[in-house]
PDB file of C-alpha atoms in Angstrom:
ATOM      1  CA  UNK F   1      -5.025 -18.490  -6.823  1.00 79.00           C
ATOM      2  CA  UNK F   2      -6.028 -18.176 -10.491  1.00 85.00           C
ATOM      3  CA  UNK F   3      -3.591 -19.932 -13.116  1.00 93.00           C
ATOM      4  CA  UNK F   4      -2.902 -19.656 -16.980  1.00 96.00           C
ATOM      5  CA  UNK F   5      -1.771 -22.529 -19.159  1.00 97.00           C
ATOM      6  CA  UNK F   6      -0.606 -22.188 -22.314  1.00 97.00           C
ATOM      7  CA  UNK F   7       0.256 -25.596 -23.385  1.00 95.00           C
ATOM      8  CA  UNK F   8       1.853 -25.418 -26.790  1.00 96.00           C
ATOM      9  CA  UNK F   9       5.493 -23.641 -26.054  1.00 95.00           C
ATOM     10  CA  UNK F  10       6.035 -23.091 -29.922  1.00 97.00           C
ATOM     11  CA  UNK F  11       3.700 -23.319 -32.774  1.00 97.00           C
ATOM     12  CA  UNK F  12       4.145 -22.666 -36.944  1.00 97.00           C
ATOM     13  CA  UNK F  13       1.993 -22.117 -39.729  1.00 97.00           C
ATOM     14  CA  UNK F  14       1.946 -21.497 -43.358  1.00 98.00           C
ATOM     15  CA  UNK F  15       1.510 -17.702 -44.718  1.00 97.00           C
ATOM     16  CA  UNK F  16      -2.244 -17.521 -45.506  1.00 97.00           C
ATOM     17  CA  UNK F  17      -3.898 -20.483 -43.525  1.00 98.00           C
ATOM     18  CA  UNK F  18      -5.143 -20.303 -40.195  1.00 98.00           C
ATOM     19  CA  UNK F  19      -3.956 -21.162 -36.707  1.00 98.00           C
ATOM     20  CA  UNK F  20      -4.944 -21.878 -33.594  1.00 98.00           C
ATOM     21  CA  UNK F  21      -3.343 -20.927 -30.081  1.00 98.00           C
ATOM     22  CA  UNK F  22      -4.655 -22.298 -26.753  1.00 98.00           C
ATOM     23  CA  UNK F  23      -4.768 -21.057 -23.601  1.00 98.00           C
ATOM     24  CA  UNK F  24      -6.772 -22.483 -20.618  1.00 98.00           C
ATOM     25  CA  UNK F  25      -7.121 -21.240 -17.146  1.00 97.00           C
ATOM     26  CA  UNK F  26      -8.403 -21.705 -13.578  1.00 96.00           C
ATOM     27  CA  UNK F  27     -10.527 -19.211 -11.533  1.00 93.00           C
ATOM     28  CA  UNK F  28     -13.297 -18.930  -8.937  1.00 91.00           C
ATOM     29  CA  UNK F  29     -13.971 -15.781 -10.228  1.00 89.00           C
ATOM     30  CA  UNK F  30     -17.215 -15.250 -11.658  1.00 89.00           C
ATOM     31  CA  UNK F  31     -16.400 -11.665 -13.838  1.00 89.00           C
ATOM     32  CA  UNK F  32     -13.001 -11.167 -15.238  1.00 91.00           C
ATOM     33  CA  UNK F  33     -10.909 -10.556 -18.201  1.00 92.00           C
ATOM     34  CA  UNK F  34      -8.706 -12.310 -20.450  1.00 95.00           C
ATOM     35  CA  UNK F  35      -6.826 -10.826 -22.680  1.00 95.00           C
ATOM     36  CA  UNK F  36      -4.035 -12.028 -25.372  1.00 97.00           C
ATOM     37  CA  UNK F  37      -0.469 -10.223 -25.693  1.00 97.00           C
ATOM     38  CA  UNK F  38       1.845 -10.426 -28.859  1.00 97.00           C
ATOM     39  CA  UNK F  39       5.415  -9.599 -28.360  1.00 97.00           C
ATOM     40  CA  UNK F  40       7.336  -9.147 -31.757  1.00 96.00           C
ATOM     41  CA  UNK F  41      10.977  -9.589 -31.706  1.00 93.00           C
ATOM     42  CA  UNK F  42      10.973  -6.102 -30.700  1.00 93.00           C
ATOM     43  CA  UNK F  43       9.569  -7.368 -27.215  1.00 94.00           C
ATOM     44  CA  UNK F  44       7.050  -5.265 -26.944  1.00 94.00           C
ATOM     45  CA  UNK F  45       4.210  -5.582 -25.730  1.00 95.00           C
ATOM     46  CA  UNK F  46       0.981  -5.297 -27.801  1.00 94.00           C
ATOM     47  CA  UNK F  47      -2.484  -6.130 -27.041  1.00 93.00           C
ATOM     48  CA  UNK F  48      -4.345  -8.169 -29.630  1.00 96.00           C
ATOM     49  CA  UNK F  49      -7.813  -8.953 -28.403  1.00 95.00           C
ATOM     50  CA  UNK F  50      -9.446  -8.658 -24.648  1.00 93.00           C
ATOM     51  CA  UNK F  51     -12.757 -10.820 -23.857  1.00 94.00           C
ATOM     52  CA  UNK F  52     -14.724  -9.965 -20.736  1.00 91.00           C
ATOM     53  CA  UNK F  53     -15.982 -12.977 -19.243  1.00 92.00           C
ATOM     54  CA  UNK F  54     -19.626 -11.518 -18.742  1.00 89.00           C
ATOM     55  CA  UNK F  55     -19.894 -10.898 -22.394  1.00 89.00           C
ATOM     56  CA  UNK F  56     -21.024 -14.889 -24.414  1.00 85.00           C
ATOM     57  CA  UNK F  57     -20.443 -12.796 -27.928  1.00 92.00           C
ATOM     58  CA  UNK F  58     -16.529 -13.864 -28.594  1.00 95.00           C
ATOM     59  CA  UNK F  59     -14.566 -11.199 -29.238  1.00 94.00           C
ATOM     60  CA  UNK F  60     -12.999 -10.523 -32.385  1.00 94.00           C
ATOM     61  CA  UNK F  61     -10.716  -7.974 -34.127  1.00 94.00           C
ATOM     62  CA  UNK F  62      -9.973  -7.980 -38.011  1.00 96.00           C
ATOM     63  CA  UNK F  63      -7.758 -11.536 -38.116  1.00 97.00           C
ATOM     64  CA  UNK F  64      -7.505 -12.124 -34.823  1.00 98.00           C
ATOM     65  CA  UNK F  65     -10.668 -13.826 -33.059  1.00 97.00           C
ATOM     66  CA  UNK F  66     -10.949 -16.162 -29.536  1.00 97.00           C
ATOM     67  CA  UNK F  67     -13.252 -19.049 -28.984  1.00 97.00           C
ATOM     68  CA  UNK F  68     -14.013 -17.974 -25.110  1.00 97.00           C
ATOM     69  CA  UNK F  69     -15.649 -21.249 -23.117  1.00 96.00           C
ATOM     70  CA  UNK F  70     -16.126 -20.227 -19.540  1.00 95.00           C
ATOM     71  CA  UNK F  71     -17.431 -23.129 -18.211  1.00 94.00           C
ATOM     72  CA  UNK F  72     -14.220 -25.066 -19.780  1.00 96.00           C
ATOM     73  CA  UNK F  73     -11.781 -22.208 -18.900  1.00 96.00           C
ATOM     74  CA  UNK F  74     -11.063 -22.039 -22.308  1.00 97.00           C
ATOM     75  CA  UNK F  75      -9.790 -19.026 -23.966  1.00 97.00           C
ATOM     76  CA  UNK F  76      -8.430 -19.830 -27.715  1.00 98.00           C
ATOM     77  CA  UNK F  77      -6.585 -17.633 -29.963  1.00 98.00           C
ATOM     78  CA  UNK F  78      -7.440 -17.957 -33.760  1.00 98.00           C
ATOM     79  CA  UNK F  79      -5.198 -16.279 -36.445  1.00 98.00           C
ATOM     80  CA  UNK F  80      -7.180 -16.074 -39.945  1.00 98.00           C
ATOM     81  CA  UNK F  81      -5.019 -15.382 -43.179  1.00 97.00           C
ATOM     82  CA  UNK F  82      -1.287 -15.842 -40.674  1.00 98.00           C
ATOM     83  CA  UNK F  83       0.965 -12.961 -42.355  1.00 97.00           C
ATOM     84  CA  UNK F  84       4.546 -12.936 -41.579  1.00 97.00           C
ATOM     85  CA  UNK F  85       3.982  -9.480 -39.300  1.00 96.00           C
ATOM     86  CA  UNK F  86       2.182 -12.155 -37.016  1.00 97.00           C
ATOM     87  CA  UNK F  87       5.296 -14.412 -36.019  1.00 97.00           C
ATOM     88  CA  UNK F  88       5.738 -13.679 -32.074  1.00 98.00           C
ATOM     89  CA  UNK F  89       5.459 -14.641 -28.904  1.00 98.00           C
ATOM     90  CA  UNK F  90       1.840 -14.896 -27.578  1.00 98.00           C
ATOM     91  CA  UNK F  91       0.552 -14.171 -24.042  1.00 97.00           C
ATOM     92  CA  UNK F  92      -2.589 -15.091 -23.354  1.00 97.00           C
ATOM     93  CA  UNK F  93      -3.492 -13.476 -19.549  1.00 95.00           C
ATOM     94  CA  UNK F  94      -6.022 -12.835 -16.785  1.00 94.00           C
ATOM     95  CA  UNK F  95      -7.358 -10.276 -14.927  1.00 90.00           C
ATOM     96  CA  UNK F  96      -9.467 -10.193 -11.942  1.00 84.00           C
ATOM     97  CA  UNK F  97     -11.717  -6.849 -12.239  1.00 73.00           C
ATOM     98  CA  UNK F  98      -9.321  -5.909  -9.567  1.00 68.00           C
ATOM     99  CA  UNK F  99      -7.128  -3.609 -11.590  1.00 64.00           C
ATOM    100  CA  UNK F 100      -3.780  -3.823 -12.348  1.00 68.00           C
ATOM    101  CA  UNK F 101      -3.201  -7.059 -11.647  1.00 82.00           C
ATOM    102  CA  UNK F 102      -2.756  -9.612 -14.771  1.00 89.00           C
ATOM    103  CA  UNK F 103      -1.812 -13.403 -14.585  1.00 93.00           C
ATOM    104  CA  UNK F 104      -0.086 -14.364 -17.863  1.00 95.00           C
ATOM    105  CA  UNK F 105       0.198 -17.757 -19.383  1.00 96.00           C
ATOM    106  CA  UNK F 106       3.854 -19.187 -20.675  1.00 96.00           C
ATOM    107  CA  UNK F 107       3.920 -18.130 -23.731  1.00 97.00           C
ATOM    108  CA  UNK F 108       3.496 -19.433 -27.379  1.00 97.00           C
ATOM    109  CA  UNK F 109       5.661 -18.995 -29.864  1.00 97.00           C
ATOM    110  CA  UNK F 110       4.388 -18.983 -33.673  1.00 98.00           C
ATOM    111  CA  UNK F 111       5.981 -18.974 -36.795  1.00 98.00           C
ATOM    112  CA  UNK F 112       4.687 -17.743 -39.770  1.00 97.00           C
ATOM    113  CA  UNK F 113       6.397 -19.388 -43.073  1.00 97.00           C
ATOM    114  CA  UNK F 114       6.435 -18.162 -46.144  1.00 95.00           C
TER     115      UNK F 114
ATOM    116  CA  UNK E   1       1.158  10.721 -27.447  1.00 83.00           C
ATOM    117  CA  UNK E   2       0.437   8.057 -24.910  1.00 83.00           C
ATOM    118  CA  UNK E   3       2.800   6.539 -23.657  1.00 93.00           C
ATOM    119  CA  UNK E   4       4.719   4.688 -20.790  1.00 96.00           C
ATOM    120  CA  UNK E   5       8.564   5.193 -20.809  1.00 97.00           C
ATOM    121  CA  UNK E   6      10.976   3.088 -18.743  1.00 98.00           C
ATOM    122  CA  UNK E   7      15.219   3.912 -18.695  1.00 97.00           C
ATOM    123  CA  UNK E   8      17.380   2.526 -19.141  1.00 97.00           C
ATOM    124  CA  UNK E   9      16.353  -0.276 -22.221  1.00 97.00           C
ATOM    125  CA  UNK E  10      19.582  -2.155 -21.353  1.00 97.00           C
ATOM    126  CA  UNK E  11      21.872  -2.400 -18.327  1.00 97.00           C
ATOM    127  CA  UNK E  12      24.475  -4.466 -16.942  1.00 97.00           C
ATOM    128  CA  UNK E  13      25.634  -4.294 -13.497  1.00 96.00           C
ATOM    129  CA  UNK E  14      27.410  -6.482 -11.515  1.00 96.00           C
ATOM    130  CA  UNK E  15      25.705  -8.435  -7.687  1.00 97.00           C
ATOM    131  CA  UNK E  16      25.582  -5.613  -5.240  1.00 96.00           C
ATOM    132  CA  UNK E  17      25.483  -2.818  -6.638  1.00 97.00           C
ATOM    133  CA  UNK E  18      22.062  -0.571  -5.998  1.00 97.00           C
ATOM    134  CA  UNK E  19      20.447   0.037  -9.126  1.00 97.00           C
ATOM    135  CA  UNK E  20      16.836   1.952 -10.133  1.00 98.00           C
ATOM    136  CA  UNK E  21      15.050   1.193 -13.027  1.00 98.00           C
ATOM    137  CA  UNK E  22      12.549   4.371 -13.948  1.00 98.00           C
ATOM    138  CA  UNK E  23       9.274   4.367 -15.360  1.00 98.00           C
ATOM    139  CA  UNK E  24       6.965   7.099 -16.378  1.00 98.00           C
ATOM    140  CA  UNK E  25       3.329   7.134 -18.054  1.00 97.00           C
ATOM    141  CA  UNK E  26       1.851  10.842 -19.327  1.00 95.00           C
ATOM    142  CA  UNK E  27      -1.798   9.069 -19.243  1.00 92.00           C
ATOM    143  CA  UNK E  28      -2.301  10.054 -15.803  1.00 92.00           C
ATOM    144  CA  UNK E  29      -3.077   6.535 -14.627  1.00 92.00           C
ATOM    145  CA  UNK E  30      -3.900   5.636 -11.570  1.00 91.00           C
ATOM    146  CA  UNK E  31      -2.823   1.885 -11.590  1.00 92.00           C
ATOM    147  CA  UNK E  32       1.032   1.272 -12.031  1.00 94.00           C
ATOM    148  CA  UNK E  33       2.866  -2.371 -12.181  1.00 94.00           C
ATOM    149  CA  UNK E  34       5.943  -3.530 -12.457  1.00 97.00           C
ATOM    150  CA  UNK E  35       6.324  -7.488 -14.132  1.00 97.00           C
ATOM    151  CA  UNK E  36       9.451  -9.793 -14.816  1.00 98.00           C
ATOM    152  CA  UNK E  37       9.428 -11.963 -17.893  1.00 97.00           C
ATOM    153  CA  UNK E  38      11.579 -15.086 -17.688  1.00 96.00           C
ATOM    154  CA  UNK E  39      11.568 -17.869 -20.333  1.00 92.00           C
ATOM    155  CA  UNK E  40       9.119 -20.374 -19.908  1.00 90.00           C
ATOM    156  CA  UNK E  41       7.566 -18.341 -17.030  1.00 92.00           C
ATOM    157  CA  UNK E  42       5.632 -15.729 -19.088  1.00 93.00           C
ATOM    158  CA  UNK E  43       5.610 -12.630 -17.139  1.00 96.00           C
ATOM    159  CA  UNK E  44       5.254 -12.365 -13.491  1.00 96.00           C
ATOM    160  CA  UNK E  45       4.105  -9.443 -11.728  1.00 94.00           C
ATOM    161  CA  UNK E  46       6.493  -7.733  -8.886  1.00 97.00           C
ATOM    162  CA  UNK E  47       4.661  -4.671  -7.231  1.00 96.00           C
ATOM    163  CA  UNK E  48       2.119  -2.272  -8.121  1.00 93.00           C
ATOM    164  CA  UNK E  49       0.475   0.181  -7.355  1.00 94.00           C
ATOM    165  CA  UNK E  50      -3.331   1.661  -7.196  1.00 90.00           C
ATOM    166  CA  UNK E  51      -1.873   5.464  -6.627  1.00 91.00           C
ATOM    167  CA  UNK E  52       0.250   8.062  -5.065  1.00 94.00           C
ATOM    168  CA  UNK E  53       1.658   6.384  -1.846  1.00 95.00           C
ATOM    169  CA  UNK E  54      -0.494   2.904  -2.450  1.00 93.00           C
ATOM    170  CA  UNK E  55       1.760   0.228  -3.555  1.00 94.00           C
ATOM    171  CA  UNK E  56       1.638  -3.948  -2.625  1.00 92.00           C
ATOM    172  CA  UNK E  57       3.659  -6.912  -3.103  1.00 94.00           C
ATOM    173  CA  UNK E  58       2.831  -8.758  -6.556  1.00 92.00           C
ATOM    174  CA  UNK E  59       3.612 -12.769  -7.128  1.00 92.00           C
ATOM    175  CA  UNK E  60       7.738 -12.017  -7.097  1.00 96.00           C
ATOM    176  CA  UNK E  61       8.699  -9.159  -4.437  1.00 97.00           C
ATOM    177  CA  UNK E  62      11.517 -10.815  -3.003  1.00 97.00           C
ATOM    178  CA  UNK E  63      14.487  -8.482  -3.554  1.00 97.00           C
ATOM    179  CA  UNK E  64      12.638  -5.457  -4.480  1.00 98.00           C
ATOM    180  CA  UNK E  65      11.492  -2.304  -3.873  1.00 98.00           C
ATOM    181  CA  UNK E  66       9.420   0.585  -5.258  1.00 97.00           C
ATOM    182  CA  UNK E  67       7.781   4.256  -4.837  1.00 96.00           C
ATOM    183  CA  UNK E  68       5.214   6.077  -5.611  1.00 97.00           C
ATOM    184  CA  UNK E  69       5.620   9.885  -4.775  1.00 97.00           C
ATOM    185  CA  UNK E  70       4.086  11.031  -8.137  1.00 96.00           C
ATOM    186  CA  UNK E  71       1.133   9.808  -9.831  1.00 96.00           C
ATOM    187  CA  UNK E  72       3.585   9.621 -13.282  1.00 97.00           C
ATOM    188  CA  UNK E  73       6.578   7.805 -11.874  1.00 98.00           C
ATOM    189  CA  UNK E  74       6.621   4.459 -10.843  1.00 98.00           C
ATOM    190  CA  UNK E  75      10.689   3.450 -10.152  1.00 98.00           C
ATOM    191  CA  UNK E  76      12.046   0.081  -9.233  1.00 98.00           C
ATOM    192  CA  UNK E  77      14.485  -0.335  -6.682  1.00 98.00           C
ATOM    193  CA  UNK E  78      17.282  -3.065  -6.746  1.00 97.00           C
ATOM    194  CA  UNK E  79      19.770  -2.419  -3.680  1.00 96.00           C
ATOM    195  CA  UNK E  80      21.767  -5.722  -3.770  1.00 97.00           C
ATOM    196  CA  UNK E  81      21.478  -7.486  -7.069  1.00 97.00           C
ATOM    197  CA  UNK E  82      22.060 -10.629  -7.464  1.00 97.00           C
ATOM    198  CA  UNK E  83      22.251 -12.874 -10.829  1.00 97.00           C
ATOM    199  CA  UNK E  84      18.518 -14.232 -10.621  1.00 97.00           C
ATOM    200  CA  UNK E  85      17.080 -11.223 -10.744  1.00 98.00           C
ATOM    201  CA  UNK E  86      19.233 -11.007 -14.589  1.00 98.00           C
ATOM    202  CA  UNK E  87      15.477 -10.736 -16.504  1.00 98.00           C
ATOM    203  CA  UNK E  88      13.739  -8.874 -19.021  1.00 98.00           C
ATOM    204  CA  UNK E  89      11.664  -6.140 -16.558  1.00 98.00           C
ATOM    205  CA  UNK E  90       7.941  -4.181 -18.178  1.00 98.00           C
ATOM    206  CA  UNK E  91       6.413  -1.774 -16.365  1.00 97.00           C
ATOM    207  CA  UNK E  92       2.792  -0.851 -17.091  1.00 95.00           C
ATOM    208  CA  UNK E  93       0.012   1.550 -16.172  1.00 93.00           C
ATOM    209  CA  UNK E  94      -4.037   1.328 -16.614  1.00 89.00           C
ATOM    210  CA  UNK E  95      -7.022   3.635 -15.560  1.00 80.00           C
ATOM    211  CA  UNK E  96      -9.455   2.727 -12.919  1.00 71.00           C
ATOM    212  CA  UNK E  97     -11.453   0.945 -15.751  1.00 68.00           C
ATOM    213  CA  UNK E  98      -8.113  -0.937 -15.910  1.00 62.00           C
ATOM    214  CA  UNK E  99      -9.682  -3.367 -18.877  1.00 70.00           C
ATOM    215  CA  UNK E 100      -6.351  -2.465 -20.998  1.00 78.00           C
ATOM    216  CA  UNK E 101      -2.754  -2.588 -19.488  1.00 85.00           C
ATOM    217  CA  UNK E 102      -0.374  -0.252 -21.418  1.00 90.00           C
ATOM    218  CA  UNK E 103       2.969  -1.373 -21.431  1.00 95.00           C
ATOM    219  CA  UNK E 104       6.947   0.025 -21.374  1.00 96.00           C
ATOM    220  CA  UNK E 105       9.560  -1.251 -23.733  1.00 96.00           C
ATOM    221  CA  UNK E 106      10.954  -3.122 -21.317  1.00 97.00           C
ATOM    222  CA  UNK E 107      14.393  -3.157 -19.506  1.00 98.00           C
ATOM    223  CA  UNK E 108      17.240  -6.126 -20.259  1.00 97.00           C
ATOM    224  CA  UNK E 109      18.921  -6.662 -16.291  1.00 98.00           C
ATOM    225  CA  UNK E 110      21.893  -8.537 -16.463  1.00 98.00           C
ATOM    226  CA  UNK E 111      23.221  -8.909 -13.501  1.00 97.00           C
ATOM    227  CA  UNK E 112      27.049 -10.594 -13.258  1.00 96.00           C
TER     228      UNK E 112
END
């Protein structure tokens, strides 16, 4: 059964600067995709970034880009310029390319300070 | 505009008592789920569902149950309650290519 770890349970970080969020996970699988998930206070649910595992090129969108290791099971979140809009919880999850099914980490909390 | 809709946002109910949580998408999706969030769990999926009268048991079925009579509507079924299922509920749909999950609002269960 495929896991997700997300080993930091809350994080901060100045306005401006850069941060990290790690998520690592455990598969036989040889294609899938991972994705990361930010839920605002307003608990939804909004995709940031998705990284399919064929693809070496790390995906990246605007601020948000992932260091994606797949022989480590590594799947890293990385925040450039934090803004306050950016405090959250993070998901980082999993998906076989059976649809419909995702497997999501616990969770990261980060705090952006002003 | 796309969208998946779930009703009601907030309910409390008391153990027992048969509730239905509904869920909608206008994308015309094939692939429906339903997941719990709990804290320090992340979210956990329950059912879901690859189309009309297809549905299967996710991590967390245990107290349960859903339908699929309409590609669009995906509802989930309480009929006794009880306060462990009190949980923070997201339903979500995706197209066969199924590389993006959209997701509901979510529903707060409290169940006394």
């Amino acid at each position: 059964a495929q896991t997700v770890t997300q080993s930091q349970p809350e994080m901060s970080v100045q306005e401006a600067e850069t941060v990290t969020l790690s998520c690592t996970y455990d598969t036989s699988e040889n294609n899938y995709y991972l994705f990361w998930y930010k839920q605002p206070p307003s608990r939804q649910m909004i995709l940031v970034i998705r990284q399919e595992a064929y693809k070496q090129q790390n995906a990246t969108e605007n601020r948000f880009s992932v260091n994606f290791q797949k022989a480590a099971k590594s799947f890293s979140l990385k925040i450039s310029d934090s803004q306050l809009g950016d405090t959250a919880m993070y998901f980082c999850a999993f998906m076989k390319l059976e649809p419909g099914k995702l497997i999501f980490g616990q969770g990261t909390t980060l705090q952006v300070k002003p | 505009e796309a969208q998946v809709t779930q009703n009601p946002r907030y309910l409390i109910t008391v153990t027992g008592k048969k509730l239905t949580v509904t869920c909608s998408q206008n994308m015309n999706h094939e692939y429906m789920s339903w997941y719990r969030q709990d804290p320090g769990l992340g979210l956990r999926q329950i059912y879901y569902s690859m189309n009309v009268e297809v549905t299967d048991k996710g991590d967390v079925p245990e107290g349960y149950k859903v339908s699929r009579k309409e590609k669009r509507n995906f509802p989930l079924i309480l009929e006794s309650p009880s306060p462990n299922q009190t949980s923070l509920y997201f339903c979500a749909s995706s197209s066969p290519r199924a590389d993006t999950q959209y997701f509901g609002p979510g529903t707060r269960l409290t169940v006394l």
